Amino acid sequence: MSSPAIHVASGKVREIYSLDDETLALTASDRISTFDVVLPTDIPDKGRVLTGLSAFWFARTRGIVPNHLLELRADGRTLVCRRLAMLPIECVVRGYLAGSGWKDYRATGAVCGHELPAGLTESARLPEPIVTPATKAAKGHDENIDEERAAAICGRERYLAAKEASLALYRFGAAHAEARGIILADTKFEFGVAGDGMLVLGDEAMTPDSSRLWPASEYAPGGPQPSFDKQFVRDWCERRGWDKEAPGPDLPADVVAGTRARYVEAFERLTEISFDAYLADPAVVL
Ligand code: Q0Z
């Protein structure tokens, strides 16, 4: 007889359950957040797209670094995972200059201690991808830190192993995506330590919610890029006028349908697997 799952934490759009001392279940809902607010309207199958993509990347990167995935449930939205002792930092890899990376560069010429060439524009491709660690804020925004600080928090050896794994994962994912017309501008990895002391990739991996995905066909540095997945929602929210304070607006059916189609398109382009095949049998991504 199995014990009941115990709810242990909620993210903005995900839930985490304890199954036993060694395992957790991560369930992705169909909720969507924009401008840091979770909207009242779900995007059907969004949680399945994110879970399927995460499982796809976990299956294809286990030779780069071990990960926490034990089982992809038949519901298509739940990952059963090894319980890890999570590092208190996240490893963001940036191949392009966007978001807080662009803000920090514009203000100081550097991002998390990485001095960058002068004259880069917003969304520029960097000469080499960089790892820009951040602390995990319980509430509000994560704070960018330099690599010295990350090494002091995690231990130097542990940080360097996480950094090298992050770069290798990003290089693999960005090359895979670029060959399919999608720019993986940046992405966030979270690592933990397993019972045997090994560094293990946890959380989600290279999903639209943990990354910036841009359509390569529209790439035009010198300003912000349209988001592959959320641009319909953002544009509609901007046109409608909203102060970006909770609660957000209900989304009309055409915006829901258009957004779902973009998530499904990202899934199908990255995996080369039909999303209907995934719904019929999630194991097709493994
Ligand atoms: C991940 C998070 C979510 C809320 C804890 N394998 C693991 N072992 C231990 N802890 C975690 C993991 Cl993945 C862990 N988070 C982030 C996920 C909802 C928070 F689905 N928190």
PDB file of C-alpha atoms and ligand atoms in Angstrom:
ATOM      1  CA  MET A   1       0.000   0.000   0.000  1.00  0.00           C
ATOM      2  CA  SER A   2       1.406   3.460  -0.896  1.00  0.00           C
ATOM      3  CA  SER A   3       1.191   6.470   1.431  1.00  0.00           C
ATOM      4  CA  PRO A   4      -0.675   9.602   0.384  1.00  0.00           C
ATOM      5  CA  ALA A   5       1.249  12.429  -1.264  1.00  0.00           C
ATOM      6  CA  ILE A   6       1.753  15.353   1.106  1.00  0.00           C
ATOM      7  CA  HIS A   7       1.732  18.846  -0.328  1.00  0.00           C
ATOM      8  CA  VAL A   8       4.976  20.581   0.684  1.00  0.00           C
ATOM      9  CA  ALA A   9       5.255  23.752  -1.401  1.00  0.00           C
ATOM     10  CA  SER A  10       3.616  25.845  -4.104  1.00  0.00           C
ATOM     11  CA  GLY A  11       5.402  27.781  -6.803  1.00  0.00           C
ATOM     12  CA  LYS A  12       3.540  30.361  -8.855  1.00  0.00           C
ATOM     13  CA  VAL A  13       2.393  27.719 -11.315  1.00  0.00           C
ATOM     14  CA  ARG A  14       3.631  24.406  -9.846  1.00  0.00           C
ATOM     15  CA  GLU A  15       3.084  22.239  -6.783  1.00  0.00           C
ATOM     16  CA  ILE A  16       5.494  19.969  -5.006  1.00  0.00           C
ATOM     17  CA  TYR A  17       4.435  16.870  -3.022  1.00  0.00           C
ATOM     18  CA  SER A  18       6.359  14.555  -0.763  1.00  0.00           C
ATOM     19  CA  LEU A  19       5.883  10.886  -1.697  1.00  0.00           C
ATOM     20  CA  ASP A  20       8.363   9.343   0.768  1.00  0.00           C
ATOM     21  CA  ASP A  21      11.722  10.163   2.369  1.00  0.00           C
ATOM     22  CA  GLU A  22      13.509   9.815  -0.957  1.00  0.00           C
ATOM     23  CA  THR A  23      11.031  11.070  -3.528  1.00  0.00           C
ATOM     24  CA  LEU A  24       8.981  14.102  -4.497  1.00  0.00           C
ATOM     25  CA  ALA A  25       6.329  14.755  -7.142  1.00  0.00           C
ATOM     26  CA  LEU A  26       6.448  18.019  -9.119  1.00  0.00           C
ATOM     27  CA  THR A  27       3.143  18.861 -10.794  1.00  0.00           C
ATOM     28  CA  ALA A  28       2.860  21.630 -13.363  1.00  0.00           C
ATOM     29  CA  SER A  29      -0.531  23.365 -13.504  1.00  0.00           C
ATOM     30  CA  ASP A  30      -1.965  25.183 -16.544  1.00  0.00           C
ATOM     31  CA  ARG A  31      -1.583  28.538 -14.779  1.00  0.00           C
ATOM     32  CA  ILE A  32       0.356  31.292 -16.552  1.00  0.00           C
ATOM     33  CA  SER A  33       2.084  34.281 -15.055  1.00  0.00           C
ATOM     34  CA  THR A  34       2.959  37.482 -16.828  1.00  0.00           C
ATOM     35  CA  PHE A  35       4.520  40.673 -15.461  1.00  0.00           C
ATOM     36  CA  ASP A  36       5.019  38.571 -12.272  1.00  0.00           C
ATOM     37  CA  VAL A  37       1.267  38.060 -11.747  1.00  0.00           C
ATOM     38  CA  VAL A  38      -0.544  34.718 -12.122  1.00  0.00           C
ATOM     39  CA  LEU A  39      -3.561  35.315 -14.377  1.00  0.00           C
ATOM     40  CA  PRO A  40      -7.030  33.974 -13.508  1.00  0.00           C
ATOM     41  CA  THR A  41      -7.331  32.110 -16.849  1.00  0.00           C
ATOM     42  CA  ASP A  42      -5.580  28.782 -17.471  1.00  0.00           C
ATOM     43  CA  ILE A  43      -3.814  27.862 -20.733  1.00  0.00           C
ATOM     44  CA  PRO A  44      -5.007  24.297 -21.423  1.00  0.00           C
ATOM     45  CA  ASP A  45      -2.122  21.789 -21.541  1.00  0.00           C
ATOM     46  CA  LYS A  46       0.549  24.352 -20.604  1.00  0.00           C
ATOM     47  CA  GLY A  47       1.604  22.186 -17.648  1.00  0.00           C
ATOM     48  CA  ARG A  48       1.907  19.169 -19.946  1.00  0.00           C
ATOM     49  CA  VAL A  49       4.020  21.098 -22.442  1.00  0.00           C
ATOM     50  CA  LEU A  50       6.410  22.200 -19.695  1.00  0.00           C
ATOM     51  CA  THR A  51       6.600  18.781 -18.068  1.00  0.00           C
ATOM     52  CA  GLY A  52       7.091  17.045 -21.425  1.00  0.00           C
ATOM     53  CA  LEU A  53       9.887  19.421 -22.407  1.00  0.00           C
ATOM     54  CA  SER A  54      11.574  19.078 -19.039  1.00  0.00           C
ATOM     55  CA  ALA A  55      11.451  15.275 -19.274  1.00  0.00           C
ATOM     56  CA  PHE A  56      12.729  15.454 -22.878  1.00  0.00           C
ATOM     57  CA  TRP A  57      15.797  17.455 -21.791  1.00  0.00           C
ATOM     58  CA  PHE A  58      16.402  15.305 -18.714  1.00  0.00           C
ATOM     59  CA  ALA A  59      16.371  12.187 -20.897  1.00  0.00           C
ATOM     60  CA  ARG A  60      18.810  13.701 -23.414  1.00  0.00           C
ATOM     61  CA  THR A  61      21.271  15.295 -20.994  1.00  0.00           C
ATOM     62  CA  ARG A  62      21.844  12.523 -18.444  1.00  0.00           C
ATOM     63  CA  GLY A  63      25.239  11.934 -20.048  1.00  0.00           C
ATOM     64  CA  ILE A  64      26.207  15.552 -19.308  1.00  0.00           C
ATOM     65  CA  VAL A  65      25.063  15.562 -15.674  1.00  0.00           C
ATOM     66  CA  PRO A  66      22.790  13.202 -13.696  1.00  0.00           C
ATOM     67  CA  ASN A  67      19.316  14.567 -12.945  1.00  0.00           C
ATOM     68  CA  HIS A  68      16.531  13.969 -10.456  1.00  0.00           C
ATOM     69  CA  LEU A  69      13.961  12.451 -12.848  1.00  0.00           C
ATOM     70  CA  LEU A  70      12.733   9.021 -11.740  1.00  0.00           C
ATOM     71  CA  GLU A  71       9.393   8.754 -13.527  1.00  0.00           C
ATOM     72  CA  LEU A  72       7.158  10.737 -15.868  1.00  0.00           C
ATOM     73  CA  ARG A  73       3.565  10.067 -14.809  1.00  0.00           C
ATOM     74  CA  ALA A  74       0.894   9.098 -17.336  1.00  0.00           C
ATOM     75  CA  ASP A  75      -0.959  12.385 -16.571  1.00  0.00           C
ATOM     76  CA  GLY A  76       1.831  14.122 -18.550  1.00  0.00           C
ATOM     77  CA  ARG A  77       2.162  16.891 -15.971  1.00  0.00           C
ATOM     78  CA  THR A  78       3.888  15.164 -13.044  1.00  0.00           C
ATOM     79  CA  LEU A  79       7.556  14.277 -12.585  1.00  0.00           C
ATOM     80  CA  VAL A  80       8.496  11.892  -9.793  1.00  0.00           C
ATOM     81  CA  CYS A  81      11.934  12.994  -8.634  1.00  0.00           C
ATOM     82  CA  ARG A  82      14.758  12.043  -6.311  1.00  0.00           C
ATOM     83  CA  ARG A  83      14.754  14.233  -3.250  1.00  0.00           C
ATOM     84  CA  LEU A  84      17.925  16.349  -3.173  1.00  0.00           C
ATOM     85  CA  ALA A  85      19.536  18.836  -0.818  1.00  0.00           C
ATOM     86  CA  MET A  86      19.111  21.847  -3.126  1.00  0.00           C
ATOM     87  CA  LEU A  87      21.908  24.400  -3.454  1.00  0.00           C
ATOM     88  CA  PRO A  88      20.717  27.814  -2.225  1.00  0.00           C
ATOM     89  CA  ILE A  89      21.605  29.463  -5.554  1.00  0.00           C
ATOM     90  CA  GLU A  90      20.356  29.174  -9.106  1.00  0.00           C
ATOM     91  CA  CYS A  91      22.706  28.959 -12.083  1.00  0.00           C
ATOM     92  CA  VAL A  92      21.496  31.207 -14.899  1.00  0.00           C
ATOM     93  CA  VAL A  93      23.289  30.754 -18.209  1.00  0.00           C
ATOM     94  CA  ARG A  94      23.077  33.648 -20.634  1.00  0.00           C
ATOM     95  CA  GLY A  95      24.000  33.449 -24.302  1.00  0.00           C
ATOM     96  CA  TYR A  96      22.259  36.755 -25.049  1.00  0.00           C
ATOM     97  CA  LEU A  97      21.872  40.030 -23.161  1.00  0.00           C
ATOM     98  CA  ALA A  98      18.305  40.312 -21.823  1.00  0.00           C
ATOM     99  CA  GLY A  99      16.378  41.018 -18.650  1.00  0.00           C
ATOM    100  CA  SER A 100      18.486  41.722 -15.554  1.00  0.00           C
ATOM    101  CA  GLY A 101      21.648  40.887 -17.531  1.00  0.00           C
ATOM    102  CA  TRP A 102      20.963  43.751 -19.929  1.00  0.00           C
ATOM    103  CA  LYS A 103      20.027  46.082 -17.026  1.00  0.00           C
ATOM    104  CA  ASP A 104      23.242  45.289 -15.115  1.00  0.00           C
ATOM    105  CA  TYR A 105      25.394  45.597 -18.262  1.00  0.00           C
ATOM    106  CA  ARG A 106      23.853  48.955 -19.184  1.00  0.00           C
ATOM    107  CA  ALA A 107      24.496  50.253 -15.655  1.00  0.00           C
ATOM    108  CA  THR A 108      28.013  48.828 -15.084  1.00  0.00           C
ATOM    109  CA  GLY A 109      29.412  47.179 -18.235  1.00  0.00           C
ATOM    110  CA  ALA A 110      29.432  43.851 -16.368  1.00  0.00           C
ATOM    111  CA  VAL A 111      27.002  41.063 -15.358  1.00  0.00           C
ATOM    112  CA  CYS A 112      27.696  39.201 -12.096  1.00  0.00           C
ATOM    113  CA  GLY A 113      31.384  40.141 -12.347  1.00  0.00           C
ATOM    114  CA  HIS A 114      31.729  39.191 -16.048  1.00  0.00           C
ATOM    115  CA  GLU A 115      33.196  42.259 -17.775  1.00  0.00           C
ATOM    116  CA  LEU A 116      31.638  42.313 -21.253  1.00  0.00           C
ATOM    117  CA  PRO A 117      32.782  44.080 -24.427  1.00  0.00           C
ATOM    118  CA  ALA A 118      31.702  47.730 -24.722  1.00  0.00           C
ATOM    119  CA  GLY A 119      28.920  48.707 -27.112  1.00  0.00           C
ATOM    120  CA  LEU A 120      26.639  45.650 -26.835  1.00  0.00           C
ATOM    121  CA  THR A 121      22.972  46.338 -27.562  1.00  0.00           C
ATOM    122  CA  GLU A 122      19.908  44.861 -25.831  1.00  0.00           C
ATOM    123  CA  SER A 123      19.418  41.177 -26.858  1.00  0.00           C
ATOM    124  CA  ALA A 124      22.932  40.983 -28.389  1.00  0.00           C
ATOM    125  CA  ARG A 125      24.490  37.537 -28.630  1.00  0.00           C
ATOM    126  CA  LEU A 126      27.403  37.283 -26.172  1.00  0.00           C
ATOM    127  CA  PRO A 127      30.856  36.222 -27.423  1.00  0.00           C
ATOM    128  CA  GLU A 128      30.563  33.199 -25.089  1.00  0.00           C
ATOM    129  CA  PRO A 129      27.749  32.073 -22.784  1.00  0.00           C
ATOM    130  CA  ILE A 130      28.244  33.187 -19.173  1.00  0.00           C
ATOM    131  CA  VAL A 131      26.992  31.780 -15.868  1.00  0.00           C
ATOM    132  CA  THR A 132      25.364  34.449 -13.730  1.00  0.00           C
ATOM    133  CA  PRO A 133      24.387  32.978 -10.348  1.00  0.00           C
ATOM    134  CA  ALA A 134      21.522  34.364  -8.302  1.00  0.00           C
ATOM    135  CA  THR A 135      20.264  33.807  -4.800  1.00  0.00           C
ATOM    136  CA  LYS A 136      16.742  32.408  -4.495  1.00  0.00           C
ATOM    137  CA  ALA A 137      14.498  35.012  -2.937  1.00  0.00           C
ATOM    138  CA  ALA A 138      11.639  33.520  -0.873  1.00  0.00           C
ATOM    139  CA  LYS A 139       9.550  36.482  -2.045  1.00  0.00           C
ATOM    140  CA  GLY A 140      10.175  39.066  -4.750  1.00  0.00           C
ATOM    141  CA  HIS A 141      13.041  38.878  -7.212  1.00  0.00           C
ATOM    142  CA  ASP A 142      16.155  36.725  -7.186  1.00  0.00           C
ATOM    143  CA  GLU A 143      19.322  38.721  -6.637  1.00  0.00           C
ATOM    144  CA  ASN A 144      22.251  38.446  -9.059  1.00  0.00           C
ATOM    145  CA  ILE A 145      25.541  37.677  -7.312  1.00  0.00           C
ATOM    146  CA  ASP A 146      29.103  37.287  -8.568  1.00  0.00           C
ATOM    147  CA  GLU A 147      30.812  33.927  -8.846  1.00  0.00           C
ATOM    148  CA  GLU A 148      33.009  34.590  -5.799  1.00  0.00           C
ATOM    149  CA  ARG A 149      29.885  35.003  -3.700  1.00  0.00           C
ATOM    150  CA  ALA A 150      28.318  31.842  -5.191  1.00  0.00           C
ATOM    151  CA  ALA A 151      31.512  29.890  -4.419  1.00  0.00           C
ATOM    152  CA  ALA A 152      31.459  31.192  -0.841  1.00  0.00           C
ATOM    153  CA  ILE A 153      27.805  30.149  -0.408  1.00  0.00           C
ATOM    154  CA  CYS A 154      28.061  26.665  -1.993  1.00  0.00           C
ATOM    155  CA  GLY A 155      31.701  25.784  -1.492  1.00  0.00           C
ATOM    156  CA  ARG A 156      34.134  26.471  -4.350  1.00  0.00           C
ATOM    157  CA  GLU A 157      34.317  22.916  -5.704  1.00  0.00           C
ATOM    158  CA  ARG A 158      30.540  22.524  -5.619  1.00  0.00           C
ATOM    159  CA  TYR A 159      29.970  25.853  -7.348  1.00  0.00           C
ATOM    160  CA  LEU A 160      32.553  25.149 -10.057  1.00  0.00           C
ATOM    161  CA  ALA A 161      30.967  21.748 -10.777  1.00  0.00           C
ATOM    162  CA  ALA A 162      27.506  23.361 -11.039  1.00  0.00           C
ATOM    163  CA  LYS A 163      28.892  26.114 -13.278  1.00  0.00           C
ATOM    164  CA  GLU A 164      30.587  23.682 -15.674  1.00  0.00           C
ATOM    165  CA  ALA A 165      27.487  21.454 -15.816  1.00  0.00           C
ATOM    166  CA  SER A 166      25.313  24.528 -16.492  1.00  0.00           C
ATOM    167  CA  LEU A 167      27.499  25.666 -19.384  1.00  0.00           C
ATOM    168  CA  ALA A 168      27.554  22.198 -20.917  1.00  0.00           C
ATOM    169  CA  LEU A 169      23.747  21.855 -20.580  1.00  0.00           C
ATOM    170  CA  TYR A 170      23.188  25.294 -22.089  1.00  0.00           C
ATOM    171  CA  ARG A 171      25.529  24.649 -25.028  1.00  0.00           C
ATOM    172  CA  PHE A 172      23.692  21.391 -25.775  1.00  0.00           C
ATOM    173  CA  GLY A 173      20.214  22.916 -25.445  1.00  0.00           C
ATOM    174  CA  ALA A 174      21.006  26.134 -27.332  1.00  0.00           C
ATOM    175  CA  ALA A 175      22.557  24.242 -30.279  1.00  0.00           C
ATOM    176  CA  HIS A 176      19.586  21.848 -30.390  1.00  0.00           C
ATOM    177  CA  ALA A 177      17.102  24.735 -30.291  1.00  0.00           C
ATOM    178  CA  GLU A 178      18.983  26.887 -32.811  1.00  0.00           C
ATOM    179  CA  ALA A 179      18.929  24.031 -35.336  1.00  0.00           C
ATOM    180  CA  ARG A 180      15.111  24.123 -34.968  1.00  0.00           C
ATOM    181  CA  GLY A 181      14.668  27.889 -35.352  1.00  0.00           C
ATOM    182  CA  ILE A 182      14.489  28.754 -31.657  1.00  0.00           C
ATOM    183  CA  ILE A 183      16.984  30.873 -29.735  1.00  0.00           C
ATOM    184  CA  LEU A 184      17.529  29.735 -26.142  1.00  0.00           C
ATOM    185  CA  ALA A 185      18.604  33.202 -24.992  1.00  0.00           C
ATOM    186  CA  ASP A 186      19.084  32.227 -21.358  1.00  0.00           C
ATOM    187  CA  THR A 187      17.983  29.557 -18.916  1.00  0.00           C
ATOM    188  CA  LYS A 188      18.041  28.804 -15.226  1.00  0.00           C
ATOM    189  CA  PHE A 189      19.289  25.562 -13.680  1.00  0.00           C
ATOM    190  CA  GLU A 190      18.889  24.393 -10.090  1.00  0.00           C
ATOM    191  CA  PHE A 191      21.157  21.722  -8.677  1.00  0.00           C
ATOM    192  CA  GLY A 192      21.115  19.634  -5.550  1.00  0.00           C
ATOM    193  CA  VAL A 193      23.263  17.075  -3.819  1.00  0.00           C
ATOM    194  CA  ALA A 194      22.124  13.432  -3.673  1.00  0.00           C
ATOM    195  CA  GLY A 195      22.587  11.103  -0.688  1.00  0.00           C
ATOM    196  CA  ASP A 196      25.868   9.854  -2.177  1.00  0.00           C
ATOM    197  CA  GLY A 197      27.270  13.405  -2.403  1.00  0.00           C
ATOM    198  CA  MET A 198      26.903  13.686  -6.203  1.00  0.00           C
ATOM    199  CA  LEU A 199      25.800  16.902  -7.873  1.00  0.00           C
ATOM    200  CA  VAL A 200      22.426  16.334  -9.557  1.00  0.00           C
ATOM    201  CA  LEU A 201      20.325  18.574 -11.821  1.00  0.00           C
ATOM    202  CA  GLY A 202      16.910  19.193 -10.226  1.00  0.00           C
ATOM    203  CA  ASP A 203      13.761  21.263 -10.707  1.00  0.00           C
ATOM    204  CA  GLU A 204      12.735  21.837 -14.356  1.00  0.00           C
ATOM    205  CA  ALA A 205      15.127  22.113 -17.288  1.00  0.00           C
ATOM    206  CA  MET A 206      15.102  24.423 -20.318  1.00  0.00           C
ATOM    207  CA  THR A 207      11.345  25.009 -20.286  1.00  0.00           C
ATOM    208  CA  PRO A 208       9.610  28.197 -21.465  1.00  0.00           C
ATOM    209  CA  ASP A 209       9.010  29.113 -17.780  1.00  0.00           C
ATOM    210  CA  SER A 210      12.694  28.795 -16.822  1.00  0.00           C
ATOM    211  CA  SER A 211      14.146  30.237 -20.044  1.00  0.00           C
ATOM    212  CA  ARG A 212      13.814  32.961 -22.632  1.00  0.00           C
ATOM    213  CA  LEU A 213      12.879  31.346 -25.950  1.00  0.00           C
ATOM    214  CA  TRP A 214      12.884  33.613 -28.997  1.00  0.00           C
ATOM    215  CA  PRO A 215      11.759  32.814 -32.545  1.00  0.00           C
ATOM    216  CA  ALA A 216      15.037  32.928 -34.541  1.00  0.00           C
ATOM    217  CA  SER A 217      13.205  34.218 -37.633  1.00  0.00           C
ATOM    218  CA  GLU A 218      12.309  37.440 -35.786  1.00  0.00           C
ATOM    219  CA  TYR A 219      15.632  38.012 -34.020  1.00  0.00           C
ATOM    220  CA  ALA A 220      16.565  41.713 -34.208  1.00  0.00           C
ATOM    221  CA  PRO A 221      19.027  42.889 -31.546  1.00  0.00           C
ATOM    222  CA  GLY A 222      18.791  46.507 -30.379  1.00  0.00           C
ATOM    223  CA  GLY A 223      15.616  46.081 -28.297  1.00  0.00           C
ATOM    224  CA  PRO A 224      13.588  43.468 -26.434  1.00  0.00           C
ATOM    225  CA  GLN A 225      12.666  40.307 -28.407  1.00  0.00           C
ATOM    226  CA  PRO A 226       9.191  38.777 -28.627  1.00  0.00           C
ATOM    227  CA  SER A 227       8.796  35.770 -26.330  1.00  0.00           C
ATOM    228  CA  PHE A 228       8.083  32.543 -28.237  1.00  0.00           C
ATOM    229  CA  ASP A 229       5.400  31.507 -25.735  1.00  0.00           C
ATOM    230  CA  LYS A 230       3.997  34.536 -23.879  1.00  0.00           C
ATOM    231  CA  GLN A 231       3.984  37.348 -26.441  1.00  0.00           C
ATOM    232  CA  PHE A 232       0.254  37.022 -27.281  1.00  0.00           C
ATOM    233  CA  VAL A 233      -0.632  37.364 -23.619  1.00  0.00           C
ATOM    234  CA  ARG A 234       1.760  40.270 -23.015  1.00  0.00           C
ATOM    235  CA  ASP A 235       0.607  42.161 -26.110  1.00  0.00           C
ATOM    236  CA  TRP A 236      -3.058  41.676 -25.233  1.00  0.00           C
ATOM    237  CA  CYS A 237      -2.459  42.822 -21.629  1.00  0.00           C
ATOM    238  CA  GLU A 238      -0.644  45.931 -22.915  1.00  0.00           C
ATOM    239  CA  ARG A 239      -3.402  46.790 -25.443  1.00  0.00           C
ATOM    240  CA  ARG A 240      -6.129  46.301 -22.870  1.00  0.00           C
ATOM    241  CA  GLY A 241      -4.425  48.510 -20.299  1.00  0.00           C
ATOM    242  CA  TRP A 242      -3.676  46.989 -16.896  1.00  0.00           C
ATOM    243  CA  ASP A 243      -1.646  48.413 -14.008  1.00  0.00           C
ATOM    244  CA  LYS A 244       0.143  45.024 -13.628  1.00  0.00           C
ATOM    245  CA  GLU A 245      -1.024  44.685 -10.051  1.00  0.00           C
ATOM    246  CA  ALA A 246      -2.888  41.519  -8.995  1.00  0.00           C
ATOM    247  CA  PRO A 247      -5.455  40.388  -9.878  1.00  0.00           C
ATOM    248  CA  GLY A 248      -4.669  40.198 -13.577  1.00  0.00           C
ATOM    249  CA  PRO A 249      -7.351  40.273 -16.287  1.00  0.00           C
ATOM    250  CA  ASP A 250      -9.311  37.254 -17.558  1.00  0.00           C
ATOM    251  CA  LEU A 251      -7.988  36.272 -20.980  1.00  0.00           C
ATOM    252  CA  PRO A 252     -10.377  36.062 -23.968  1.00  0.00           C
ATOM    253  CA  ALA A 253     -10.724  32.728 -25.782  1.00  0.00           C
ATOM    254  CA  ASP A 254      -8.678  33.770 -28.829  1.00  0.00           C
ATOM    255  CA  VAL A 255      -5.716  34.801 -26.660  1.00  0.00           C
ATOM    256  CA  VAL A 256      -5.948  31.499 -24.750  1.00  0.00           C
ATOM    257  CA  ALA A 257      -6.058  29.511 -28.003  1.00  0.00           C
ATOM    258  CA  GLY A 258      -3.197  31.483 -29.575  1.00  0.00           C
ATOM    259  CA  THR A 259      -1.050  31.078 -26.486  1.00  0.00           C
ATOM    260  CA  ARG A 260      -1.736  27.347 -26.236  1.00  0.00           C
ATOM    261  CA  ALA A 261      -0.767  27.008 -29.900  1.00  0.00           C
ATOM    262  CA  ARG A 262       2.577  28.748 -29.235  1.00  0.00           C
ATOM    263  CA  TYR A 263       3.394  26.434 -26.298  1.00  0.00           C
ATOM    264  CA  VAL A 264       2.504  23.396 -28.402  1.00  0.00           C
ATOM    265  CA  GLU A 265       4.593  24.755 -31.299  1.00  0.00           C
ATOM    266  CA  ALA A 266       7.601  25.192 -28.994  1.00  0.00           C
ATOM    267  CA  PHE A 267       7.153  21.601 -27.775  1.00  0.00           C
ATOM    268  CA  GLU A 268       6.872  20.175 -31.286  1.00  0.00           C
ATOM    269  CA  ARG A 269       9.765  22.166 -32.750  1.00  0.00           C
ATOM    270  CA  LEU A 270      12.125  21.332 -29.892  1.00  0.00           C
ATOM    271  CA  THR A 271      11.191  17.657 -29.503  1.00  0.00           C
ATOM    272  CA  GLU A 272      10.200  16.809 -33.102  1.00  0.00           C
ATOM    273  CA  ILE A 273       7.390  14.793 -31.469  1.00  0.00           C
ATOM    274  CA  SER A 274       3.709  15.570 -32.073  1.00  0.00           C
ATOM    275  CA  PHE A 275       2.015  16.913 -28.971  1.00  0.00           C
ATOM    276  CA  ASP A 276      -0.960  14.603 -29.615  1.00  0.00           C
ATOM    277  CA  ALA A 277       1.467  11.662 -29.404  1.00  0.00           C
ATOM    278  CA  TYR A 278       2.686  13.040 -26.067  1.00  0.00           C
ATOM    279  CA  LEU A 279      -0.891  13.318 -24.755  1.00  0.00           C
ATOM    280  CA  ALA A 280      -1.588   9.714 -25.815  1.00  0.00           C
ATOM    281  CA  ASP A 281       1.606   8.416 -24.169  1.00  0.00           C
ATOM    282  CA  PRO A 282       3.938  10.849 -22.351  1.00  0.00           C
ATOM    283  CA  ALA A 283       6.787   8.282 -22.410  1.00  0.00           C
ATOM    284  CA  VAL A 284       7.408   9.177 -26.077  1.00  0.00           C
ATOM    285  CA  VAL A 285       9.721  12.003 -24.905  1.00  0.00           C
ATOM    286  CA  LEU A 286      11.964   9.722 -22.844  1.00  0.00           C
TER     287      LEU A 286
HETATM  288  C1  Q0Z B   1      12.368  22.164  -5.923  1.00  0.00           C
HETATM  289  C2  Q0Z B   1       9.752  24.266  -6.432  1.00  0.00           C
HETATM  290  C3  Q0Z B   1       7.759  23.340  -7.383  1.00  0.00           C
HETATM  291  C4  Q0Z B   1       7.560  24.893  -5.639  1.00  0.00           C
HETATM  292  C5  Q0Z B   1      12.242  22.208  -3.766  1.00  0.00           C
HETATM  293  N1  Q0Z B   1      14.529  17.083  -6.372  1.00  0.00           N
HETATM  294  C6  Q0Z B   1      14.277  18.015  -5.403  1.00  0.00           C
HETATM  295  N2  Q0Z B   1      14.659  17.784  -4.148  1.00  0.00           N
HETATM  296  C7  Q0Z B   1      14.411  18.669  -3.188  1.00  0.00           C
HETATM  297  N3  Q0Z B   1      13.779  19.820  -3.409  1.00  0.00           N
HETATM  298  C8  Q0Z B   1      13.367  20.152  -4.649  1.00  0.00           C
HETATM  299  C9  Q0Z B   1      13.603  19.235  -5.696  1.00  0.00           C
HETATM  300 CL1  Q0Z B   1      13.101  19.514  -7.294  1.00  0.00          CL
HETATM  301  C10 Q0Z B   1      12.693  21.441  -4.809  1.00  0.00           C
HETATM  302  N4  Q0Z B   1      11.765  23.287  -5.560  1.00  0.00           N
HETATM  303  C11 Q0Z B   1      11.241  24.356  -6.379  1.00  0.00           C
HETATM  304  C12 Q0Z B   1       9.148  23.432  -7.323  1.00  0.00           C
HETATM  305  C13 Q0Z B   1       6.962  24.080  -6.550  1.00  0.00           C
HETATM  306  C14 Q0Z B   1       8.955  24.993  -5.576  1.00  0.00           C
HETATM  307  F1  Q0Z B   1       7.210  22.512  -8.262  1.00  0.00           F
HETATM  308  N5  Q0Z B   1      11.663  23.330  -4.234  1.00  0.00           N
END
